[in-house]
Amino acid sequence: KEFPRESPREIKGLWRHDFFPCIPARYVLAIMGFLGFVNVYALRVNLSMAIVPMVNNSASASSNIQYNWTSEQQGWILSSFFYGYMITQIPGGYLAGIIGG
């Protein structure tokens, strides 16, 4: 028994009306974008805060692992977030051009 095939427009409309019947799509997109930016900023802040006890020998004497990173290595670790963010802009822009943004 074959299932009837739906066009992408019907699937898109199905998703839109079943899950968020009273919220316009632009608000859903804005909320999702906001939550994405909150996630990105939280990652950036937590990385900056987490590196301090990882390299600071005078921090708490618990069983935390200490790394002997130079300040240059710490700079590369902290900047890797921004490099990754910058590099992913290129394929993201390409996909937005093909699929639509």
JSON list of N, CA, C and O in Angstrom, two decimals, residues 12-51:
[
{"chain": "A", "resi": 12, "resn": "LYS", "atom": "N", "xyz": [5.05, 22.10, 4.33]},
{"chain": "A", "resi": 12, "resn": "LYS", "atom": "CA", "xyz": [5.36, 23.35, 5.03]},
{"chain": "A", "resi": 12, "resn": "LYS", "atom": "C", "xyz": [4.12, 23.91, 5.71]},
{"chain": "A", "resi": 12, "resn": "LYS", "atom": "O", "xyz": [4.15, 24.32, 6.86]},
{"chain": "A", "resi": 13, "resn": "GLY", "atom": "N", "xyz": [2.99, 23.90, 5.01]},
{"chain": "A", "resi": 13, "resn": "GLY", "atom": "CA", "xyz": [1.76, 24.38, 5.60]},
{"chain": "A", "resi": 13, "resn": "GLY", "atom": "C", "xyz": [1.30, 23.51, 6.75]},
{"chain": "A", "resi": 13, "resn": "GLY", "atom": "O", "xyz": [0.78, 23.98, 7.74]},
{"chain": "A", "resi": 14, "resn": "LEU", "atom": "N", "xyz": [1.51, 22.20, 6.62]},
{"chain": "A", "resi": 14, "resn": "LEU", "atom": "CA", "xyz": [1.14, 21.28, 7.69]},
{"chain": "A", "resi": 14, "resn": "LEU", "atom": "C", "xyz": [1.93, 21.58, 8.95]},
{"chain": "A", "resi": 14, "resn": "LEU", "atom": "O", "xyz": [1.40, 21.63, 10.04]},
{"chain": "A", "resi": 15, "resn": "TRP", "atom": "N", "xyz": [3.23, 21.77, 8.79]},
{"chain": "A", "resi": 15, "resn": "TRP", "atom": "CA", "xyz": [4.07, 22.08, 9.96]},
{"chain": "A", "resi": 15, "resn": "TRP", "atom": "C", "xyz": [3.63, 23.39, 10.59]},
{"chain": "A", "resi": 15, "resn": "TRP", "atom": "O", "xyz": [3.50, 23.51, 11.79]},
{"chain": "A", "resi": 16, "resn": "ARG", "atom": "N", "xyz": [3.39, 24.37, 9.79]},
{"chain": "A", "resi": 16, "resn": "ARG", "atom": "CA", "xyz": [3.08, 25.70, 10.29]},
{"chain": "A", "resi": 16, "resn": "ARG", "atom": "C", "xyz": [1.77, 25.71, 11.07]},
{"chain": "A", "resi": 16, "resn": "ARG", "atom": "O", "xyz": [1.67, 26.27, 12.13]},
{"chain": "A", "resi": 17, "resn": "HIS", "atom": "N", "xyz": [0.74, 25.06, 10.55]},
{"chain": "A", "resi": 17, "resn": "HIS", "atom": "CA", "xyz": [-0.57, 25.18, 11.17]},
{"chain": "A", "resi": 17, "resn": "HIS", "atom": "C", "xyz": [-0.80, 24.17, 12.30]},
{"chain": "A", "resi": 17, "resn": "HIS", "atom": "O", "xyz": [-1.65, 24.40, 13.14]},
{"chain": "A", "resi": 18, "resn": "ASP", "atom": "N", "xyz": [-0.08, 23.08, 12.28]},
{"chain": "A", "resi": 18, "resn": "ASP", "atom": "CA", "xyz": [-0.30, 22.09, 13.34]},
{"chain": "A", "resi": 18, "resn": "ASP", "atom": "C", "xyz": [0.39, 22.46, 14.64]},
{"chain": "A", "resi": 18, "resn": "ASP", "atom": "O", "xyz": [-0.16, 22.26, 15.70]},
{"chain": "A", "resi": 19, "resn": "PHE", "atom": "N", "xyz": [1.61, 22.98, 14.56]},
{"chain": "A", "resi": 19, "resn": "PHE", "atom": "CA", "xyz": [2.37, 23.23, 15.78]},
{"chain": "A", "resi": 19, "resn": "PHE", "atom": "C", "xyz": [2.17, 24.63, 16.33]},
{"chain": "A", "resi": 19, "resn": "PHE", "atom": "O", "xyz": [2.19, 24.84, 17.53]},
{"chain": "A", "resi": 20, "resn": "PHE", "atom": "N", "xyz": [2.02, 25.62, 15.48]},
{"chain": "A", "resi": 20, "resn": "PHE", "atom": "CA", "xyz": [1.88, 27.00, 15.92]},
{"chain": "A", "resi": 20, "resn": "PHE", "atom": "C", "xyz": [0.69, 27.65, 15.22]},
{"chain": "A", "resi": 20, "resn": "PHE", "atom": "O", "xyz": [0.86, 28.49, 14.35]},
{"chain": "A", "resi": 21, "resn": "PRO", "atom": "N", "xyz": [-0.52, 27.27, 15.56]},
{"chain": "A", "resi": 21, "resn": "PRO", "atom": "CA", "xyz": [-1.67, 27.77, 14.80]},
{"chain": "A", "resi": 21, "resn": "PRO", "atom": "C", "xyz": [-1.95, 29.26, 14.99]},
{"chain": "A", "resi": 21, "resn": "PRO", "atom": "O", "xyz": [-2.49, 29.89, 14.10]},
{"chain": "A", "resi": 22, "resn": "CYS", "atom": "N", "xyz": [-1.60, 29.82, 16.14]},
{"chain": "A", "resi": 22, "resn": "CYS", "atom": "CA", "xyz": [-1.97, 31.22, 16.39]},
{"chain": "A", "resi": 22, "resn": "CYS", "atom": "C", "xyz": [-0.77, 32.16, 16.39]},
{"chain": "A", "resi": 22, "resn": "CYS", "atom": "O", "xyz": [-0.93, 33.34, 16.65]},
{"chain": "A", "resi": 23, "resn": "ILE", "atom": "N", "xyz": [0.44, 31.64, 16.10]},
{"chain": "A", "resi": 23, "resn": "ILE", "atom": "CA", "xyz": [1.63, 32.49, 16.10]},
{"chain": "A", "resi": 23, "resn": "ILE", "atom": "C", "xyz": [2.12, 32.63, 14.66]},
{"chain": "A", "resi": 23, "resn": "ILE", "atom": "O", "xyz": [2.36, 31.63, 13.98]},
{"chain": "A", "resi": 24, "resn": "PRO", "atom": "N", "xyz": [2.27, 33.86, 14.16]},
{"chain": "A", "resi": 24, "resn": "PRO", "atom": "CA", "xyz": [2.78, 34.04, 12.80]},
{"chain": "A", "resi": 24, "resn": "PRO", "atom": "C", "xyz": [4.20, 33.47, 12.65]},
{"chain": "A", "resi": 24, "resn": "PRO", "atom": "O", "xyz": [4.97, 33.44, 13.61]},
{"chain": "A", "resi": 25, "resn": "ALA", "atom": "N", "xyz": [4.52, 33.03, 11.45]},
{"chain": "A", "resi": 25, "resn": "ALA", "atom": "CA", "xyz": [5.81, 32.38, 11.19]},
{"chain": "A", "resi": 25, "resn": "ALA", "atom": "C", "xyz": [6.97, 33.32, 11.48]},
{"chain": "A", "resi": 25, "resn": "ALA", "atom": "O", "xyz": [8.03, 32.87, 11.93]},
{"chain": "A", "resi": 26, "resn": "ARG", "atom": "N", "xyz": [6.83, 34.61, 11.26]},
{"chain": "A", "resi": 26, "resn": "ARG", "atom": "CA", "xyz": [7.94, 35.53, 11.51]},
{"chain": "A", "resi": 26, "resn": "ARG", "atom": "C", "xyz": [8.28, 35.62, 12.99]},
{"chain": "A", "resi": 26, "resn": "ARG", "atom": "O", "xyz": [9.42, 35.80, 13.36]},
{"chain": "A", "resi": 27, "resn": "TYR", "atom": "N", "xyz": [7.26, 35.46, 13.85]},
{"chain": "A", "resi": 27, "resn": "TYR", "atom": "CA", "xyz": [7.53, 35.46, 15.29]},
{"chain": "A", "resi": 27, "resn": "TYR", "atom": "C", "xyz": [8.24, 34.18, 15.72]},
{"chain": "A", "resi": 27, "resn": "TYR", "atom": "O", "xyz": [9.11, 34.20, 16.57]},
{"chain": "A", "resi": 28, "resn": "VAL", "atom": "N", "xyz": [7.84, 33.06, 15.12]},
{"chain": "A", "resi": 28, "resn": "VAL", "atom": "CA", "xyz": [8.52, 31.79, 15.42]},
{"chain": "A", "resi": 28, "resn": "VAL", "atom": "C", "xyz": [9.99, 31.89, 15.00]},
{"chain": "A", "resi": 28, "resn": "VAL", "atom": "O", "xyz": [10.88, 31.50, 15.74]},
{"chain": "A", "resi": 29, "resn": "LEU", "atom": "N", "xyz": [10.23, 32.44, 13.82]},
{"chain": "A", "resi": 29, "resn": "LEU", "atom": "CA", "xyz": [11.60, 32.62, 13.34]},
{"chain": "A", "resi": 29, "resn": "LEU", "atom": "C", "xyz": [12.39, 33.56, 14.24]},
{"chain": "A", "resi": 29, "resn": "LEU", "atom": "O", "xyz": [13.55, 33.30, 14.55]},
{"chain": "A", "resi": 30, "resn": "ALA", "atom": "N", "xyz": [11.77, 34.64, 14.68]},
{"chain": "A", "resi": 30, "resn": "ALA", "atom": "CA", "xyz": [12.45, 35.58, 15.56]},
{"chain": "A", "resi": 30, "resn": "ALA", "atom": "C", "xyz": [12.79, 34.94, 16.91]},
{"chain": "A", "resi": 30, "resn": "ALA", "atom": "O", "xyz": [13.89, 35.14, 17.44]},
{"chain": "A", "resi": 31, "resn": "ILE", "atom": "N", "xyz": [11.87, 34.15, 17.44]},
{"chain": "A", "resi": 31, "resn": "ILE", "atom": "CA", "xyz": [12.13, 33.48, 18.73]},
{"chain": "A", "resi": 31, "resn": "ILE", "atom": "C", "xyz": [13.24, 32.46, 18.58]},
{"chain": "A", "resi": 31, "resn": "ILE", "atom": "O", "xyz": [14.14, 32.36, 19.42]},
{"chain": "A", "resi": 32, "resn": "MET", "atom": "N", "xyz": [13.23, 31.70, 17.48]},
{"chain": "A", "resi": 32, "resn": "MET", "atom": "CA", "xyz": [14.28, 30.71, 17.26]},
{"chain": "A", "resi": 32, "resn": "MET", "atom": "C", "xyz": [15.64, 31.39, 17.06]},
{"chain": "A", "resi": 32, "resn": "MET", "atom": "O", "xyz": [16.67, 30.91, 17.55]},
{"chain": "A", "resi": 33, "resn": "GLY", "atom": "N", "xyz": [15.67, 32.50, 16.35]},
{"chain": "A", "resi": 33, "resn": "GLY", "atom": "CA", "xyz": [16.91, 33.26, 16.18]},
{"chain": "A", "resi": 33, "resn": "GLY", "atom": "C", "xyz": [17.42, 33.79, 17.51]},
{"chain": "A", "resi": 33, "resn": "GLY", "atom": "O", "xyz": [18.62, 33.75, 17.80]},
{"chain": "A", "resi": 34, "resn": "PHE", "atom": "N", "xyz": [16.52, 34.31, 18.32]},
{"chain": "A", "resi": 34, "resn": "PHE", "atom": "CA", "xyz": [16.90, 34.81, 19.64]},
{"chain": "A", "resi": 34, "resn": "PHE", "atom": "C", "xyz": [17.50, 33.70, 20.49]},
{"chain": "A", "resi": 34, "resn": "PHE", "atom": "O", "xyz": [18.54, 33.89, 21.13]},
{"chain": "A", "resi": 35, "resn": "LEU", "atom": "N", "xyz": [16.86, 32.54, 20.52]},
{"chain": "A", "resi": 35, "resn": "LEU", "atom": "CA", "xyz": [17.38, 31.42, 21.31]},
{"chain": "A", "resi": 35, "resn": "LEU", "atom": "C", "xyz": [18.73, 30.93, 20.77]},
{"chain": "A", "resi": 35, "resn": "LEU", "atom": "O", "xyz": [19.61, 30.53, 21.54]},
{"chain": "A", "resi": 36, "resn": "GLY", "atom": "N", "xyz": [18.92, 31.00, 19.47]},
{"chain": "A", "resi": 36, "resn": "GLY", "atom": "CA", "xyz": [20.22, 30.65, 18.89]},
{"chain": "A", "resi": 36, "resn": "GLY", "atom": "C", "xyz": [21.31, 31.60, 19.33]},
{"chain": "A", "resi": 36, "resn": "GLY", "atom": "O", "xyz": [22.41, 31.18, 19.68]},
{"chain": "A", "resi": 37, "resn": "PHE", "atom": "N", "xyz": [21.02, 32.90, 19.33]},
{"chain": "A", "resi": 37, "resn": "PHE", "atom": "CA", "xyz": [22.01, 33.88, 19.78]},
{"chain": "A", "resi": 37, "resn": "PHE", "atom": "C", "xyz": [22.30, 33.75, 21.27]},
{"chain": "A", "resi": 37, "resn": "PHE", "atom": "O", "xyz": [23.43, 33.93, 21.71]},
{"chain": "A", "resi": 38, "resn": "VAL", "atom": "N", "xyz": [21.27, 33.43, 22.06]},
{"chain": "A", "resi": 38, "resn": "VAL", "atom": "CA", "xyz": [21.50, 33.20, 23.49]},
{"chain": "A", "resi": 38, "resn": "VAL", "atom": "C", "xyz": [22.46, 32.03, 23.68]},
{"chain": "A", "resi": 38, "resn": "VAL", "atom": "O", "xyz": [23.38, 32.09, 24.51]},
{"chain": "A", "resi": 39, "resn": "ASN", "atom": "N", "xyz": [22.27, 30.99, 22.90]},
{"chain": "A", "resi": 39, "resn": "ASN", "atom": "CA", "xyz": [23.15, 29.82, 22.98]},
{"chain": "A", "resi": 39, "resn": "ASN", "atom": "C", "xyz": [24.59, 30.19, 22.60]},
{"chain": "A", "resi": 39, "resn": "ASN", "atom": "O", "xyz": [25.54, 29.79, 23.28]},
{"chain": "A", "resi": 40, "resn": "VAL", "atom": "N", "xyz": [24.76, 30.94, 21.54]},
{"chain": "A", "resi": 40, "resn": "VAL", "atom": "CA", "xyz": [26.11, 31.34, 21.09]},
{"chain": "A", "resi": 40, "resn": "VAL", "atom": "C", "xyz": [26.80, 32.19, 22.15]},
{"chain": "A", "resi": 40, "resn": "VAL", "atom": "O", "xyz": [27.98, 31.96, 22.47]},
{"chain": "A", "resi": 41, "resn": "TYR", "atom": "N", "xyz": [26.12, 33.15, 22.71]},
{"chain": "A", "resi": 41, "resn": "TYR", "atom": "CA", "xyz": [26.73, 34.01, 23.72]},
{"chain": "A", "resi": 41, "resn": "TYR", "atom": "C", "xyz": [27.02, 33.23, 25.00]},
{"chain": "A", "resi": 41, "resn": "TYR", "atom": "O", "xyz": [28.03, 33.48, 25.66]},
{"chain": "A", "resi": 42, "resn": "ALA", "atom": "N", "xyz": [26.15, 32.28, 25.36]},
{"chain": "A", "resi": 42, "resn": "ALA", "atom": "CA", "xyz": [26.41, 31.47, 26.54]},
{"chain": "A", "resi": 42, "resn": "ALA", "atom": "C", "xyz": [27.66, 30.62, 26.34]},
{"chain": "A", "resi": 42, "resn": "ALA", "atom": "O", "xyz": [28.47, 30.47, 27.27]},
{"chain": "A", "resi": 43, "resn": "LEU", "atom": "N", "xyz": [27.83, 30.06, 25.17]},
{"chain": "A", "resi": 43, "resn": "LEU", "atom": "CA", "xyz": [29.05, 29.29, 24.88]},
{"chain": "A", "resi": 43, "resn": "LEU", "atom": "C", "xyz": [30.30, 30.16, 24.99]},
{"chain": "A", "resi": 43, "resn": "LEU", "atom": "O", "xyz": [31.31, 29.75, 25.54]},
{"chain": "A", "resi": 44, "resn": "ARG", "atom": "N", "xyz": [30.21, 31.37, 24.45]},
{"chain": "A", "resi": 44, "resn": "ARG", "atom": "CA", "xyz": [31.36, 32.26, 24.48]},
{"chain": "A", "resi": 44, "resn": "ARG", "atom": "C", "xyz": [31.73, 32.64, 25.91]},
{"chain": "A", "resi": 44, "resn": "ARG", "atom": "O", "xyz": [32.90, 32.62, 26.29]},
{"chain": "A", "resi": 45, "resn": "VAL", "atom": "N", "xyz": [30.76, 32.96, 26.71]},
{"chain": "A", "resi": 45, "resn": "VAL", "atom": "CA", "xyz": [31.02, 33.35, 28.10]},
{"chain": "A", "resi": 45, "resn": "VAL", "atom": "C", "xyz": [31.54, 32.18, 28.91]},
{"chain": "A", "resi": 45, "resn": "VAL", "atom": "O", "xyz": [32.50, 32.30, 29.67]},
{"chain": "A", "resi": 46, "resn": "ASN", "atom": "N", "xyz": [30.93, 31.01, 28.74]},
{"chain": "A", "resi": 46, "resn": "ASN", "atom": "CA", "xyz": [31.36, 29.85, 29.51]},
{"chain": "A", "resi": 46, "resn": "ASN", "atom": "C", "xyz": [32.76, 29.40, 29.14]},
{"chain": "A", "resi": 46, "resn": "ASN", "atom": "O", "xyz": [33.51, 28.95, 30.00]},
{"chain": "A", "resi": 47, "resn": "LEU", "atom": "N", "xyz": [33.14, 29.52, 27.88]},
{"chain": "A", "resi": 47, "resn": "LEU", "atom": "CA", "xyz": [34.51, 29.18, 27.48]},
{"chain": "A", "resi": 47, "resn": "LEU", "atom": "C", "xyz": [35.50, 30.12, 28.13]},
{"chain": "A", "resi": 47, "resn": "LEU", "atom": "O", "xyz": [36.54, 29.69, 28.64]},
{"chain": "A", "resi": 48, "resn": "SER", "atom": "N", "xyz": [35.19, 31.39, 28.16]},
{"chain": "A", "resi": 48, "resn": "SER", "atom": "CA", "xyz": [36.09, 32.36, 28.79]},
{"chain": "A", "resi": 48, "resn": "SER", "atom": "C", "xyz": [36.20, 32.14, 30.29]},
{"chain": "A", "resi": 48, "resn": "SER", "atom": "O", "xyz": [37.27, 32.33, 30.87]},
{"chain": "A", "resi": 49, "resn": "MET", "atom": "N", "xyz": [35.11, 31.73, 30.92]},
{"chain": "A", "resi": 49, "resn": "MET", "atom": "CA", "xyz": [35.15, 31.50, 32.36]},
{"chain": "A", "resi": 49, "resn": "MET", "atom": "C", "xyz": [35.78, 30.15, 32.70]},
{"chain": "A", "resi": 49, "resn": "MET", "atom": "O", "xyz": [36.44, 30.02, 33.73]},
{"chain": "A", "resi": 50, "resn": "ALA", "atom": "N", "xyz": [35.61, 29.16, 31.87]},
{"chain": "A", "resi": 50, "resn": "ALA", "atom": "CA", "xyz": [36.10, 27.82, 32.17]},
{"chain": "A", "resi": 50, "resn": "ALA", "atom": "C", "xyz": [37.61, 27.71, 32.02]},
{"chain": "A", "resi": 50, "resn": "ALA", "atom": "O", "xyz": [38.24, 26.87, 32.66]},
{"chain": "A", "resi": 51, "resn": "ILE", "atom": "N", "xyz": [38.21, 28.55, 31.19]},
{"chain": "A", "resi": 51, "resn": "ILE", "atom": "CA", "xyz": [39.64, 28.43, 30.96]},
{"chain": "A", "resi": 51, "resn": "ILE", "atom": "C", "xyz": [40.44, 28.90, 32.18]},
{"chain": "A", "resi": 51, "resn": "ILE", "atom": "O", "xyz": [41.55, 28.44, 32.40]}
]
